[in-house]
């Protein structure tokens, strides 16, 4: 290992997702538990003591919850693939690939997600090949491409944080570049990458509410449909907000548990 090499400071962009519980957050009086128990208590109270309309609204949302998770998981898979390719492109010594990856990041991060949704669905829809693009597919494409740019920066920073001596050691053992990246660098970088990836995942789930403008029946769309039929906007959006809050809190806890598991395996 090269003793003169020094690890570069890690700077990873953090999105606006829910806060991931840290290792110091133990017990029932943490912000996470207060938020989670509070949201469950409020939703239960409203549904038990005021079943009409709150329980009726809640029973109207399961289909939207399924669609929201469908959009989120498909988008996050696409963004992970694009993010890995972009991150490697940003670190590539090949100036062409580096330029393509950097341009993709700069362009996509400079355009609001709402505009990208409109563009992919309506503007590309004017091209004959895309004229029959289903709204759900357009939503997944737009969100995956948008978050792929952010994921690219996350992968770039995570890979860049690994000491250069690891690469030199792997190459001295006879690994080629692809083997070094797949078997040595990425497994170590994953610990650094996981927290911001989890944060982006939660932010993506919240941003999935924008797909309702394409008539995709997610949670927000189902809430709007109920409100437009009953004119109970305050009640409908209260339940929608509580459902989103509960889901994001559960996901943030799951990401925290994954981080703890990785730390355990690293220590063992």
JSON list of C-alpha atoms in Angstrom, two decimals, residues 23-178:
[
{"chain": "A", "resi": 23, "resn": "UNK", "atom": "CA", "xyz": [-26.50, 4.90, 16.07]},
{"chain": "A", "resi": 24, "resn": "UNK", "atom": "CA", "xyz": [-27.06, 7.20, 19.08]},
{"chain": "A", "resi": 25, "resn": "UNK", "atom": "CA", "xyz": [-30.85, 7.16, 18.63]},
{"chain": "A", "resi": 26, "resn": "UNK", "atom": "CA", "xyz": [-31.86, 4.57, 21.22]},
{"chain": "A", "resi": 27, "resn": "UNK", "atom": "CA", "xyz": [-34.94, 4.28, 23.42]},
{"chain": "A", "resi": 28, "resn": "UNK", "atom": "CA", "xyz": [-38.52, 5.43, 22.92]},
{"chain": "A", "resi": 29, "resn": "UNK", "atom": "CA", "xyz": [-37.89, 9.16, 23.33]},
{"chain": "A", "resi": 30, "resn": "UNK", "atom": "CA", "xyz": [-36.08, 9.74, 20.06]},
{"chain": "A", "resi": 31, "resn": "UNK", "atom": "CA", "xyz": [-37.38, 11.96, 17.26]},
{"chain": "A", "resi": 32, "resn": "UNK", "atom": "CA", "xyz": [-38.10, 8.88, 15.15]},
{"chain": "A", "resi": 33, "resn": "UNK", "atom": "CA", "xyz": [-40.22, 7.14, 17.80]},
{"chain": "A", "resi": 34, "resn": "UNK", "atom": "CA", "xyz": [-42.05, 10.34, 18.75]},
{"chain": "A", "resi": 35, "resn": "UNK", "atom": "CA", "xyz": [-42.89, 10.98, 15.06]},
{"chain": "A", "resi": 36, "resn": "UNK", "atom": "CA", "xyz": [-43.85, 7.37, 14.33]},
{"chain": "A", "resi": 37, "resn": "UNK", "atom": "CA", "xyz": [-46.00, 6.80, 17.43]},
{"chain": "A", "resi": 38, "resn": "UNK", "atom": "CA", "xyz": [-47.54, 10.25, 17.01]},
{"chain": "A", "resi": 39, "resn": "UNK", "atom": "CA", "xyz": [-48.51, 9.60, 13.37]},
{"chain": "A", "resi": 40, "resn": "UNK", "atom": "CA", "xyz": [-49.93, 6.15, 14.19]},
{"chain": "A", "resi": 41, "resn": "UNK", "atom": "CA", "xyz": [-51.85, 7.54, 17.19]},
{"chain": "A", "resi": 42, "resn": "UNK", "atom": "CA", "xyz": [-53.36, 10.44, 15.23]},
{"chain": "A", "resi": 43, "resn": "UNK", "atom": "CA", "xyz": [-54.38, 8.21, 12.30]},
{"chain": "A", "resi": 44, "resn": "UNK", "atom": "CA", "xyz": [-55.86, 5.57, 14.64]},
{"chain": "A", "resi": 45, "resn": "UNK", "atom": "CA", "xyz": [-57.73, 8.22, 16.66]},
{"chain": "A", "resi": 46, "resn": "UNK", "atom": "CA", "xyz": [-59.25, 9.76, 13.55]},
{"chain": "A", "resi": 47, "resn": "UNK", "atom": "CA", "xyz": [-60.26, 6.40, 12.04]},
{"chain": "A", "resi": 48, "resn": "UNK", "atom": "CA", "xyz": [-61.77, 5.05, 15.30]},
{"chain": "A", "resi": 49, "resn": "UNK", "atom": "CA", "xyz": [-63.62, 8.14, 16.52]},
{"chain": "A", "resi": 50, "resn": "UNK", "atom": "CA", "xyz": [-64.42, 9.66, 13.12]},
{"chain": "A", "resi": 51, "resn": "UNK", "atom": "CA", "xyz": [-64.72, 6.68, 10.76]},
{"chain": "A", "resi": 52, "resn": "UNK", "atom": "CA", "xyz": [-66.71, 8.87, 8.40]},
{"chain": "A", "resi": 53, "resn": "UNK", "atom": "CA", "xyz": [-64.83, 10.25, 6.57]},
{"chain": "A", "resi": 54, "resn": "UNK", "atom": "CA", "xyz": [-61.31, 9.33, 7.83]},
{"chain": "A", "resi": 55, "resn": "UNK", "atom": "CA", "xyz": [-61.60, 5.53, 7.76]},
{"chain": "A", "resi": 56, "resn": "UNK", "atom": "CA", "xyz": [-63.39, 5.74, 4.42]},
{"chain": "A", "resi": 57, "resn": "UNK", "atom": "CA", "xyz": [-60.53, 7.83, 3.03]},
{"chain": "A", "resi": 58, "resn": "UNK", "atom": "CA", "xyz": [-57.94, 5.37, 4.38]},
{"chain": "A", "resi": 59, "resn": "UNK", "atom": "CA", "xyz": [-59.79, 2.42, 2.83]},
{"chain": "A", "resi": 60, "resn": "UNK", "atom": "CA", "xyz": [-59.70, 4.32, -0.49]},
{"chain": "A", "resi": 61, "resn": "UNK", "atom": "CA", "xyz": [-55.88, 4.48, -0.57]},
{"chain": "A", "resi": 62, "resn": "UNK", "atom": "CA", "xyz": [-54.46, 0.87, -0.68]},
{"chain": "A", "resi": 63, "resn": "UNK", "atom": "CA", "xyz": [-54.46, 0.77, -4.48]},
{"chain": "A", "resi": 64, "resn": "UNK", "atom": "CA", "xyz": [-52.55, 4.05, -4.50]},
{"chain": "A", "resi": 65, "resn": "UNK", "atom": "CA", "xyz": [-50.03, 2.72, -1.97]},
{"chain": "A", "resi": 66, "resn": "UNK", "atom": "CA", "xyz": [-49.31, -0.25, -4.25]},
{"chain": "A", "resi": 67, "resn": "UNK", "atom": "CA", "xyz": [-48.81, 2.02, -7.27]},
{"chain": "A", "resi": 68, "resn": "UNK", "atom": "CA", "xyz": [-46.58, 4.38, -5.26]},
{"chain": "A", "resi": 69, "resn": "UNK", "atom": "CA", "xyz": [-44.31, 1.51, -4.22]},
{"chain": "A", "resi": 70, "resn": "UNK", "atom": "CA", "xyz": [-44.32, 0.17, -7.77]},
{"chain": "A", "resi": 71, "resn": "UNK", "atom": "CA", "xyz": [-43.20, 3.52, -9.18]},
{"chain": "A", "resi": 72, "resn": "UNK", "atom": "CA", "xyz": [-40.64, 4.01, -6.39]},
{"chain": "A", "resi": 73, "resn": "UNK", "atom": "CA", "xyz": [-38.98, 0.58, -6.63]},
{"chain": "A", "resi": 74, "resn": "UNK", "atom": "CA", "xyz": [-38.82, 0.54, -10.44]},
{"chain": "A", "resi": 75, "resn": "UNK", "atom": "CA", "xyz": [-37.45, 4.10, -10.45]},
{"chain": "A", "resi": 76, "resn": "UNK", "atom": "CA", "xyz": [-34.86, 3.37, -7.79]},
{"chain": "A", "resi": 77, "resn": "UNK", "atom": "CA", "xyz": [-33.66, 0.29, -9.71]},
{"chain": "A", "resi": 78, "resn": "UNK", "atom": "CA", "xyz": [-33.27, 2.35, -12.89]},
{"chain": "A", "resi": 79, "resn": "UNK", "atom": "CA", "xyz": [-31.56, 5.18, -11.00]},
{"chain": "A", "resi": 80, "resn": "UNK", "atom": "CA", "xyz": [-29.10, 2.75, -9.35]},
{"chain": "A", "resi": 81, "resn": "UNK", "atom": "CA", "xyz": [-28.07, 1.35, -12.73]},
{"chain": "A", "resi": 82, "resn": "UNK", "atom": "CA", "xyz": [-27.73, 4.82, -14.24]},
{"chain": "A", "resi": 83, "resn": "UNK", "atom": "CA", "xyz": [-26.00, 6.09, -11.10]},
{"chain": "A", "resi": 84, "resn": "UNK", "atom": "CA", "xyz": [-23.38, 3.33, -11.15]},
{"chain": "A", "resi": 85, "resn": "UNK", "atom": "CA", "xyz": [-22.65, 3.88, -14.85]},
{"chain": "A", "resi": 86, "resn": "UNK", "atom": "CA", "xyz": [-22.56, 7.66, -14.36]},
{"chain": "A", "resi": 87, "resn": "UNK", "atom": "CA", "xyz": [-20.35, 7.43, -11.29]},
{"chain": "A", "resi": 88, "resn": "UNK", "atom": "CA", "xyz": [-17.87, 5.22, -13.13]},
{"chain": "A", "resi": 89, "resn": "UNK", "atom": "CA", "xyz": [-18.02, 7.57, -16.11]},
{"chain": "A", "resi": 90, "resn": "UNK", "atom": "CA", "xyz": [-17.28, 10.56, -13.89]},
{"chain": "A", "resi": 91, "resn": "UNK", "atom": "CA", "xyz": [-14.19, 8.76, -12.55]},
{"chain": "A", "resi": 92, "resn": "UNK", "atom": "CA", "xyz": [-13.11, 7.45, -15.94]},
{"chain": "A", "resi": 93, "resn": "UNK", "atom": "CA", "xyz": [-9.81, 8.61, -17.42]},
{"chain": "A", "resi": 94, "resn": "UNK", "atom": "CA", "xyz": [-11.46, 8.39, -20.84]},
{"chain": "A", "resi": 95, "resn": "UNK", "atom": "CA", "xyz": [-12.33, 12.03, -21.55]},
{"chain": "A", "resi": 96, "resn": "UNK", "atom": "CA", "xyz": [-15.26, 11.11, -23.82]},
{"chain": "A", "resi": 97, "resn": "UNK", "atom": "CA", "xyz": [-17.06, 8.96, -21.22]},
{"chain": "A", "resi": 98, "resn": "UNK", "atom": "CA", "xyz": [-16.21, 11.49, -18.52]},
{"chain": "A", "resi": 99, "resn": "UNK", "atom": "CA", "xyz": [-17.69, 14.30, -20.61]},
{"chain": "A", "resi": 100, "resn": "UNK", "atom": "CA", "xyz": [-20.88, 12.32, -21.37]},
{"chain": "A", "resi": 101, "resn": "UNK", "atom": "CA", "xyz": [-21.39, 11.42, -17.69]},
{"chain": "A", "resi": 102, "resn": "UNK", "atom": "CA", "xyz": [-20.65, 14.96, -16.47]},
{"chain": "A", "resi": 103, "resn": "UNK", "atom": "CA", "xyz": [-22.97, 16.51, -19.05]},
{"chain": "A", "resi": 104, "resn": "UNK", "atom": "CA", "xyz": [-25.77, 14.13, -18.05]},
{"chain": "A", "resi": 105, "resn": "UNK", "atom": "CA", "xyz": [-25.38, 15.14, -14.39]},
{"chain": "A", "resi": 106, "resn": "UNK", "atom": "CA", "xyz": [-25.25, 18.86, -15.12]},
{"chain": "A", "resi": 107, "resn": "UNK", "atom": "CA", "xyz": [-28.24, 18.84, -17.48]},
{"chain": "A", "resi": 108, "resn": "UNK", "atom": "CA", "xyz": [-30.55, 16.61, -15.46]},
{"chain": "A", "resi": 109, "resn": "UNK", "atom": "CA", "xyz": [-29.76, 18.28, -12.11]},
{"chain": "A", "resi": 110, "resn": "UNK", "atom": "CA", "xyz": [-30.53, 21.66, -13.66]},
{"chain": "A", "resi": 111, "resn": "UNK", "atom": "CA", "xyz": [-34.07, 20.76, -14.76]},
{"chain": "A", "resi": 112, "resn": "UNK", "atom": "CA", "xyz": [-36.87, 20.36, -12.19]},
{"chain": "A", "resi": 113, "resn": "UNK", "atom": "CA", "xyz": [-38.32, 16.87, -11.91]},
{"chain": "A", "resi": 114, "resn": "UNK", "atom": "CA", "xyz": [-41.81, 18.18, -12.69]},
{"chain": "A", "resi": 115, "resn": "UNK", "atom": "CA", "xyz": [-40.59, 19.59, -16.01]},
{"chain": "A", "resi": 116, "resn": "UNK", "atom": "CA", "xyz": [-38.86, 16.29, -16.84]},
{"chain": "A", "resi": 117, "resn": "UNK", "atom": "CA", "xyz": [-42.12, 14.42, -16.17]},
{"chain": "A", "resi": 118, "resn": "UNK", "atom": "CA", "xyz": [-44.03, 16.74, -18.49]},
{"chain": "A", "resi": 119, "resn": "UNK", "atom": "CA", "xyz": [-41.31, 16.54, -21.14]},
{"chain": "A", "resi": 120, "resn": "UNK", "atom": "CA", "xyz": [-41.01, 12.76, -21.26]},
{"chain": "A", "resi": 121, "resn": "UNK", "atom": "CA", "xyz": [-44.76, 12.20, -21.27]},
{"chain": "A", "resi": 122, "resn": "UNK", "atom": "CA", "xyz": [-46.04, 15.07, -23.40]},
{"chain": "A", "resi": 123, "resn": "UNK", "atom": "CA", "xyz": [-43.08, 16.27, -25.50]},
{"chain": "A", "resi": 124, "resn": "UNK", "atom": "CA", "xyz": [-41.71, 12.81, -26.35]},
{"chain": "A", "resi": 125, "resn": "UNK", "atom": "CA", "xyz": [-45.30, 11.68, -26.84]},
{"chain": "A", "resi": 126, "resn": "UNK", "atom": "CA", "xyz": [-45.37, 13.79, -30.01]},
{"chain": "A", "resi": 127, "resn": "UNK", "atom": "CA", "xyz": [-42.73, 11.51, -31.51]},
{"chain": "A", "resi": 128, "resn": "UNK", "atom": "CA", "xyz": [-44.35, 8.52, -33.16]},
{"chain": "A", "resi": 129, "resn": "UNK", "atom": "CA", "xyz": [-42.16, 5.97, -31.38]},
{"chain": "A", "resi": 130, "resn": "UNK", "atom": "CA", "xyz": [-43.20, 7.35, -27.97]},
{"chain": "A", "resi": 131, "resn": "UNK", "atom": "CA", "xyz": [-46.82, 8.19, -28.78]},
{"chain": "A", "resi": 132, "resn": "UNK", "atom": "CA", "xyz": [-48.13, 5.10, -26.97]},
{"chain": "A", "resi": 133, "resn": "UNK", "atom": "CA", "xyz": [-45.92, 5.51, -23.89]},
{"chain": "A", "resi": 134, "resn": "UNK", "atom": "CA", "xyz": [-48.06, 4.51, -20.85]},
{"chain": "A", "resi": 135, "resn": "UNK", "atom": "CA", "xyz": [-48.17, 7.08, -18.02]},
{"chain": "A", "resi": 136, "resn": "UNK", "atom": "CA", "xyz": [-46.64, 4.64, -15.52]},
{"chain": "A", "resi": 137, "resn": "UNK", "atom": "CA", "xyz": [-43.70, 3.90, -17.84]},
{"chain": "A", "resi": 138, "resn": "UNK", "atom": "CA", "xyz": [-43.18, 7.61, -18.49]},
{"chain": "A", "resi": 139, "resn": "UNK", "atom": "CA", "xyz": [-43.22, 8.28, -14.74]},
{"chain": "A", "resi": 140, "resn": "UNK", "atom": "CA", "xyz": [-40.64, 5.56, -14.01]},
{"chain": "A", "resi": 141, "resn": "UNK", "atom": "CA", "xyz": [-38.41, 6.76, -16.87]},
{"chain": "A", "resi": 142, "resn": "UNK", "atom": "CA", "xyz": [-38.52, 10.39, -15.74]},
{"chain": "A", "resi": 143, "resn": "UNK", "atom": "CA", "xyz": [-37.89, 9.64, -12.08]},
{"chain": "A", "resi": 144, "resn": "UNK", "atom": "CA", "xyz": [-35.21, 7.04, -12.81]},
{"chain": "A", "resi": 145, "resn": "UNK", "atom": "CA", "xyz": [-33.34, 9.37, -15.17]},
{"chain": "A", "resi": 146, "resn": "UNK", "atom": "CA", "xyz": [-33.63, 12.31, -12.74]},
{"chain": "A", "resi": 147, "resn": "UNK", "atom": "CA", "xyz": [-32.44, 10.40, -9.68]},
{"chain": "A", "resi": 148, "resn": "UNK", "atom": "CA", "xyz": [-29.80, 8.58, -11.75]},
{"chain": "A", "resi": 149, "resn": "UNK", "atom": "CA", "xyz": [-27.91, 11.89, -11.94]},
{"chain": "A", "resi": 150, "resn": "UNK", "atom": "CA", "xyz": [-28.01, 12.28, -8.16]},
{"chain": "A", "resi": 151, "resn": "UNK", "atom": "CA", "xyz": [-27.05, 8.63, -7.66]},
{"chain": "A", "resi": 152, "resn": "UNK", "atom": "CA", "xyz": [-24.12, 9.15, -10.02]},
{"chain": "A", "resi": 153, "resn": "UNK", "atom": "CA", "xyz": [-22.67, 11.73, -7.64]},
{"chain": "A", "resi": 154, "resn": "UNK", "atom": "CA", "xyz": [-23.29, 9.40, -4.70]},
{"chain": "A", "resi": 155, "resn": "UNK", "atom": "CA", "xyz": [-21.45, 6.51, -6.41]},
{"chain": "A", "resi": 156, "resn": "UNK", "atom": "CA", "xyz": [-18.64, 8.83, -7.55]},
{"chain": "A", "resi": 157, "resn": "UNK", "atom": "CA", "xyz": [-18.05, 10.13, -4.03]},
{"chain": "A", "resi": 158, "resn": "UNK", "atom": "CA", "xyz": [-18.32, 6.66, -2.48]},
{"chain": "A", "resi": 159, "resn": "UNK", "atom": "CA", "xyz": [-15.85, 5.08, -4.90]},
{"chain": "A", "resi": 160, "resn": "UNK", "atom": "CA", "xyz": [-13.51, 8.07, -4.65]},
{"chain": "A", "resi": 161, "resn": "UNK", "atom": "CA", "xyz": [-13.40, 7.70, -0.85]},
{"chain": "A", "resi": 162, "resn": "UNK", "atom": "CA", "xyz": [-11.66, 4.30, -1.08]},
{"chain": "A", "resi": 163, "resn": "UNK", "atom": "CA", "xyz": [-7.92, 4.55, -0.58]},
{"chain": "A", "resi": 164, "resn": "UNK", "atom": "CA", "xyz": [-5.95, 4.27, -3.84]},
{"chain": "A", "resi": 165, "resn": "UNK", "atom": "CA", "xyz": [-3.78, 1.65, -2.17]},
{"chain": "A", "resi": 166, "resn": "UNK", "atom": "CA", "xyz": [-6.69, -0.80, -2.37]},
{"chain": "A", "resi": 167, "resn": "UNK", "atom": "CA", "xyz": [-6.64, -0.52, -6.15]},
{"chain": "A", "resi": 168, "resn": "UNK", "atom": "CA", "xyz": [-2.87, -0.91, -6.29]},
{"chain": "A", "resi": 169, "resn": "UNK", "atom": "CA", "xyz": [-3.01, -3.97, -4.02]},
{"chain": "A", "resi": 170, "resn": "UNK", "atom": "CA", "xyz": [-5.72, -5.61, -6.13]},
{"chain": "A", "resi": 171, "resn": "UNK", "atom": "CA", "xyz": [-3.85, -4.92, -9.38]},
{"chain": "A", "resi": 172, "resn": "UNK", "atom": "CA", "xyz": [-0.65, -6.35, -7.87]},
{"chain": "A", "resi": 173, "resn": "UNK", "atom": "CA", "xyz": [-2.60, -9.58, -7.16]},
{"chain": "A", "resi": 174, "resn": "UNK", "atom": "CA", "xyz": [-3.44, -9.88, -10.85]},
{"chain": "A", "resi": 175, "resn": "UNK", "atom": "CA", "xyz": [-6.98, -8.43, -10.89]},
{"chain": "A", "resi": 176, "resn": "UNK", "atom": "CA", "xyz": [-7.95, -6.50, -14.00]},
{"chain": "A", "resi": 177, "resn": "UNK", "atom": "CA", "xyz": [-9.81, -3.17, -13.74]},
{"chain": "A", "resi": 178, "resn": "UNK", "atom": "CA", "xyz": [-13.30, -4.71, -13.85]}
]
